[in-house]
């Protein structure tokens, strides 16, 4: 029994020894391998690992750039949409103003036509009134001319003093030359000269 226990203990000890031996061998192998790698390549990161890291970094940068560009495009599109909306609103306002201007223009055109018609009517009435007054005035001046023809020179001179130059000028226009000369001779020299000048300019 005791011998059996001693054999088991010795077997366990042997197994532990073998395990420690294998561990020491593996550890030594790894240390030798690392030392060999460092001796060959130095303490830098392997090229493949660095390449994969660079590739990953490049992909990340490209992705970030693409995200930024997408955001810029979205922002630009948003600004453009706002500008288009504002432009459409401005166009609508301008169209409304144009419609108001056209409406006001039509109203003003209608008022202008109405005013022109009223002016034409008033002008016709004025012309008719002027013609009537002129005819009446001519009749009166003709009566005065007949009276002057029967008066003596002194009475003619006194009567002409009470008349304005316009009436005297009308008398000169409708009177025969002899009667016109009689009228001028009855006036003062300065007044006769002025009326003669105006009479000549009319004729």
C-alpha positions as a Markdown table, in Angstrom:
| # | Residue | x | y | z |
|---|---|---|---|---|
| 1 | Unk | 0.0 | 0.0 | 0.0 |
| 2 | Unk | 2.8 | 2.3 | 1.0 |
| 3 | Unk | 4.8 | 1.3 | -2.1 |
| 4 | Unk | 1.8 | 2.0 | -4.3 |
| 5 | Unk | 1.4 | 5.5 | -2.9 |
| 6 | Unk | 5.1 | 6.2 | -3.4 |
| 7 | Unk | 4.8 | 5.1 | -7.0 |
| 8 | Unk | 1.9 | 7.5 | -7.6 |
| 9 | Unk | 3.8 | 10.4 | -6.0 |
| 10 | Unk | 6.8 | 9.6 | -8.1 |
| 11 | Unk | 4.7 | 9.5 | -11.3 |
| 12 | Unk | 3.1 | 12.9 | -10.5 |
| 13 | Unk | 6.5 | 14.3 | -9.8 |
| 14 | Unk | 7.7 | 13.0 | -13.2 |
| 15 | Unk | 4.7 | 14.5 | -15.0 |
| 16 | Unk | 5.3 | 17.9 | -13.4 |
| 17 | Unk | 8.9 | 17.7 | -14.3 |
| 18 | Unk | 8.0 | 16.9 | -17.9 |
| 19 | Unk | 5.4 | 19.8 | -18.0 |
| 20 | Unk | 7.9 | 22.3 | -16.6 |
| 21 | Unk | 10.5 | 21.0 | -19.1 |
| 22 | Unk | 8.1 | 21.5 | -22.0 |
| 23 | Unk | 7.1 | 25.0 | -20.8 |
| 24 | Unk | 10.7 | 26.0 | -20.5 |
| 25 | Unk | 11.4 | 24.6 | -24.0 |
| 26 | Unk | 8.5 | 26.5 | -25.5 |
| 27 | Unk | 9.4 | 29.7 | -23.7 |
| 28 | Unk | 13.0 | 29.4 | -24.7 |
| 29 | Unk | 11.9 | 28.8 | -28.3 |
| 30 | Unk | 9.7 | 31.9 | -28.3 |
| 31 | Unk | 12.5 | 34.0 | -26.8 |
| 32 | Unk | 14.9 | 32.7 | -29.4 |
| 33 | Unk | 12.4 | 33.4 | -32.2 |
| 34 | Unk | 11.8 | 37.0 | -31.0 |
| 35 | Unk | 15.5 | 37.6 | -30.7 |
| 36 | Unk | 16.0 | 36.2 | -34.2 |
| 37 | Unk | 13.2 | 38.5 | -35.6 |
| 38 | Unk | 14.6 | 41.5 | -33.8 |
| 39 | Unk | 18.1 | 40.7 | -35.1 |
| 40 | Unk | 16.7 | 40.4 | -38.6 |
| 41 | Unk | 14.1 | 43.2 | -38.8 |
| 42 | Unk | 14.7 | 45.4 | -35.9 |
| 43 | Unk | 12.1 | 46.5 | -33.3 |
| 44 | Unk | 9.8 | 48.1 | -35.9 |
| 45 | Unk | 6.2 | 46.9 | -36.7 |
| 46 | Unk | 6.1 | 44.4 | -39.5 |
| 47 | Unk | 5.5 | 45.8 | -43.0 |
| 48 | Unk | 2.4 | 43.8 | -43.5 |
| 49 | Unk | 0.9 | 45.0 | -40.3 |
| 50 | Unk | 1.9 | 48.6 | -41.1 |
| 51 | Unk | 0.4 | 48.2 | -44.7 |
| 52 | Unk | -2.9 | 46.9 | -43.3 |
| 53 | Unk | -2.9 | 49.8 | -40.8 |
| 54 | Unk | -2.2 | 52.3 | -43.6 |
| 55 | Unk | -5.0 | 50.8 | -45.8 |
| 56 | Unk | -7.4 | 51.0 | -42.9 |
| 57 | Unk | -6.4 | 54.6 | -42.2 |
| 58 | Unk | -6.8 | 55.5 | -45.9 |
| 59 | Unk | -10.2 | 53.8 | -46.0 |
| 60 | Unk | -11.2 | 55.8 | -42.9 |
| 61 | Unk | -10.0 | 59.0 | -44.4 |
| 62 | Unk | -11.8 | 58.4 | -47.7 |
| 63 | Unk | -14.9 | 57.5 | -45.8 |
| 64 | Unk | -14.7 | 60.7 | -43.8 |
| 65 | Unk | -14.0 | 62.7 | -47.0 |
| 66 | Unk | -17.0 | 61.1 | -48.7 |
| 67 | Unk | -19.2 | 62.0 | -45.6 |
| 68 | Unk | -18.0 | 65.6 | -45.7 |
| 69 | Unk | -18.6 | 65.9 | -49.4 |
| 70 | Unk | -22.0 | 64.4 | -49.1 |
| 71 | Unk | -22.8 | 66.9 | -46.3 |
| 72 | Unk | -21.5 | 69.7 | -48.5 |
| 73 | Unk | -23.7 | 68.6 | -51.4 |
| 74 | Unk | -26.7 | 68.3 | -49.1 |
| 75 | Unk | -26.1 | 71.8 | -47.6 |
| 76 | Unk | -25.6 | 73.2 | -51.1 |
| 77 | Unk | -28.8 | 71.6 | -52.3 |
| 78 | Unk | -30.6 | 73.0 | -49.3 |
| 79 | Unk | -29.3 | 76.5 | -50.0 |
| 80 | Unk | -30.2 | 76.1 | -53.7 |
| 81 | Unk | -33.7 | 75.0 | -52.8 |
| 82 | Unk | -34.1 | 78.0 | -50.5 |
| 83 | Unk | -32.9 | 80.3 | -53.2 |
| 84 | Unk | -35.3 | 78.8 | -55.7 |
| 85 | Unk | -38.1 | 79.2 | -53.3 |
| 86 | Unk | -37.2 | 82.8 | -52.7 |
| 87 | Unk | -36.9 | 83.4 | -56.4 |
| 88 | Unk | -40.3 | 81.9 | -57.1 |
| 89 | Unk | -41.8 | 84.1 | -54.3 |
| 90 | Unk | -40.1 | 87.2 | -55.9 |
| 91 | Unk | -41.4 | 86.3 | -59.3 |
| 92 | Unk | -44.9 | 85.8 | -57.9 |
| 93 | Unk | -44.7 | 89.2 | -56.2 |
| 94 | Unk | -43.5 | 90.9 | -59.4 |
| 95 | Unk | -46.3 | 89.3 | -61.4 |
| 96 | Unk | -48.8 | 90.6 | -58.8 |
| 97 | Unk | -47.3 | 94.1 | -59.1 |
| 98 | Unk | -47.4 | 93.9 | -62.9 |
| 99 | Unk | -51.1 | 92.9 | -62.8 |
| 100 | Unk | -51.8 | 95.8 | -60.4 |
| 101 | Unk | -49.9 | 98.2 | -62.8 |
| 102 | Unk | -51.8 | 96.9 | -65.8 |
| 103 | Unk | -55.1 | 97.3 | -63.9 |
| 104 | Unk | -54.2 | 100.9 | -62.9 |
| 105 | Unk | -53.0 | 101.6 | -66.4 |
| 106 | Unk | -56.3 | 100.5 | -67.8 |
| 107 | Unk | -58.2 | 102.7 | -65.3 |
| 108 | Unk | -56.0 | 105.7 | -66.1 |
| 109 | Unk | -56.5 | 105.1 | -69.8 |
| 110 | Unk | -60.2 | 105.0 | -69.3 |
| 111 | Unk | -60.0 | 108.2 | -67.2 |
| 112 | Unk | -57.9 | 109.8 | -69.9 |
| 113 | Unk | -60.4 | 109.0 | -72.6 |
| 114 | Unk | -63.2 | 110.3 | -70.5 |
| 115 | Unk | -61.2 | 113.6 | -69.8 |
| 116 | Unk | -60.3 | 114.0 | -73.4 |
| 117 | Unk | -64.0 | 113.6 | -74.3 |
| 118 | Unk | -65.0 | 116.2 | -71.7 |
| 119 | Unk | -62.2 | 118.5 | -72.9 |
| 120 | Unk | -63.4 | 118.1 | -76.5 |
| 121 | Unk | -67.0 | 119.0 | -75.4 |
| 122 | Unk | -65.8 | 122.0 | -73.4 |
| 123 | Unk | -63.6 | 123.1 | -76.3 |
| 124 | Unk | -66.5 | 122.9 | -78.7 |
| 125 | Unk | -68.7 | 125.0 | -76.3 |
| 126 | Unk | -65.8 | 127.5 | -75.9 |
| 127 | Unk | -65.3 | 127.8 | -79.7 |
| 128 | Unk | -69.1 | 128.2 | -80.2 |
| 129 | Unk | -69.2 | 130.9 | -77.5 |
| 130 | Unk | -66.2 | 132.6 | -78.9 |
| 131 | Unk | -67.7 | 132.6 | -82.3 |
| 132 | Unk | -71.0 | 133.9 | -81.0 |
| 133 | Unk | -69.2 | 136.7 | -79.1 |
| 134 | Unk | -67.0 | 137.5 | -82.1 |
| 135 | Unk | -70.1 | 137.8 | -84.3 |
| 136 | Unk | -71.8 | 140.0 | -81.7 |
| 137 | Unk | -68.8 | 142.2 | -81.3 |
| 138 | Unk | -68.4 | 142.6 | -85.0 |
| 139 | Unk | -72.0 | 143.8 | -85.2 |
| 140 | Unk | -71.4 | 146.3 | -82.5 |
| 141 | Unk | -68.2 | 147.6 | -84.0 |
| 142 | Unk | -70.0 | 147.9 | -87.4 |
| 143 | Unk | -72.6 | 150.0 | -85.7 |
| 144 | Unk | -69.9 | 152.2 | -84.1 |
| 145 | Unk | -68.2 | 152.5 | -87.5 |
| 146 | Unk | -71.5 | 153.8 | -89.0 |
| 147 | Unk | -71.8 | 156.3 | -86.2 |
| 148 | Unk | -68.2 | 157.5 | -86.6 |
| 149 | Unk | -68.8 | 158.0 | -90.3 |
| 150 | Unk | -71.5 | 160.5 | -89.5 |
| 151 | Unk | -69.5 | 162.4 | -86.9 |
| 152 | Unk | -67.2 | 165.3 | -87.3 |
| 153 | Unk | -63.4 | 165.0 | -86.8 |
| 154 | Unk | -63.5 | 166.5 | -83.3 |
| 155 | Unk | -66.3 | 164.3 | -82.1 |
| 156 | Unk | -64.6 | 161.3 | -83.6 |
| 157 | Unk | -61.4 | 162.1 | -81.7 |
| 158 | Unk | -63.3 | 162.5 | -78.4 |
| 159 | Unk | -65.3 | 159.3 | -78.9 |
| 160 | Unk | -62.2 | 157.3 | -79.7 |
| 161 | Unk | -60.6 | 158.3 | -76.4 |
| 162 | Unk | -63.3 | 156.2 | -74.7 |
| 163 | Unk | -62.5 | 153.1 | -76.7 |
| 164 | Unk | -59.7 | 150.6 | -76.0 |
| 165 | Unk | -57.1 | 149.8 | -78.6 |
| 166 | Unk | -58.6 | 146.4 | -79.4 |
| 167 | Unk | -61.9 | 147.9 | -80.4 |
| 168 | Unk | -60.2 | 150.7 | -82.4 |
| 169 | Unk | -58.1 | 148.1 | -84.1 |
| 170 | Unk | -61.3 | 146.2 | -85.0 |
| 171 | Unk | -62.7 | 149.4 | -86.4 |
| 172 | Unk | -59.7 | 149.8 | -88.6 |
| 173 | Unk | -60.0 | 146.2 | -89.9 |
| 174 | Unk | -63.6 | 146.5 | -91.0 |
| 175 | Unk | -63.6 | 150.1 | -92.2 |
| 176 | Unk | -62.8 | 151.2 | -95.7 |
| 177 | Unk | -59.4 | 152.9 | -96.3 |
| 178 | Unk | -60.9 | 156.4 | -96.2 |
| 179 | Unk | -62.7 | 155.7 | -92.9 |
| 180 | Unk | -59.6 | 154.0 | -91.4 |
| 181 | Unk | -57.6 | 157.1 | -92.3 |
| 182 | Unk | -60.2 | 159.3 | -90.6 |
| 183 | Unk | -60.0 | 157.2 | -87.5 |
| 184 | Unk | -56.2 | 157.3 | -87.3 |
| 185 | Unk | -56.1 | 161.1 | -87.9 |
| 186 | Unk | -58.4 | 161.5 | -84.9 |
| 187 | Unk | -56.0 | 159.7 | -82.6 |
| 188 | Unk | -52.9 | 161.0 | -80.8 |
| 189 | Unk | -49.7 | 160.5 | -82.9 |
| 190 | Unk | -48.3 | 157.9 | -80.5 |
| 191 | Unk | -51.6 | 155.9 | -80.3 |
| 192 | Unk | -52.0 | 156.1 | -84.1 |
| 193 | Unk | -48.5 | 154.8 | -84.6 |
| 194 | Unk | -49.0 | 151.9 | -82.2 |
| 195 | Unk | -52.4 | 150.9 | -83.8 |
| 196 | Unk | -50.9 | 151.3 | -87.3 |
| 197 | Unk | -48.1 | 148.9 | -86.4 |
| 198 | Unk | -50.5 | 146.4 | -85.0 |
| 199 | Unk | -52.9 | 146.8 | -88.0 |
| 200 | Unk | -50.0 | 146.2 | -90.4 |
| 201 | Unk | -48.9 | 143.1 | -88.5 |
| 202 | Unk | -52.4 | 141.6 | -88.7 |
| 203 | Unk | -52.6 | 142.2 | -92.4 |
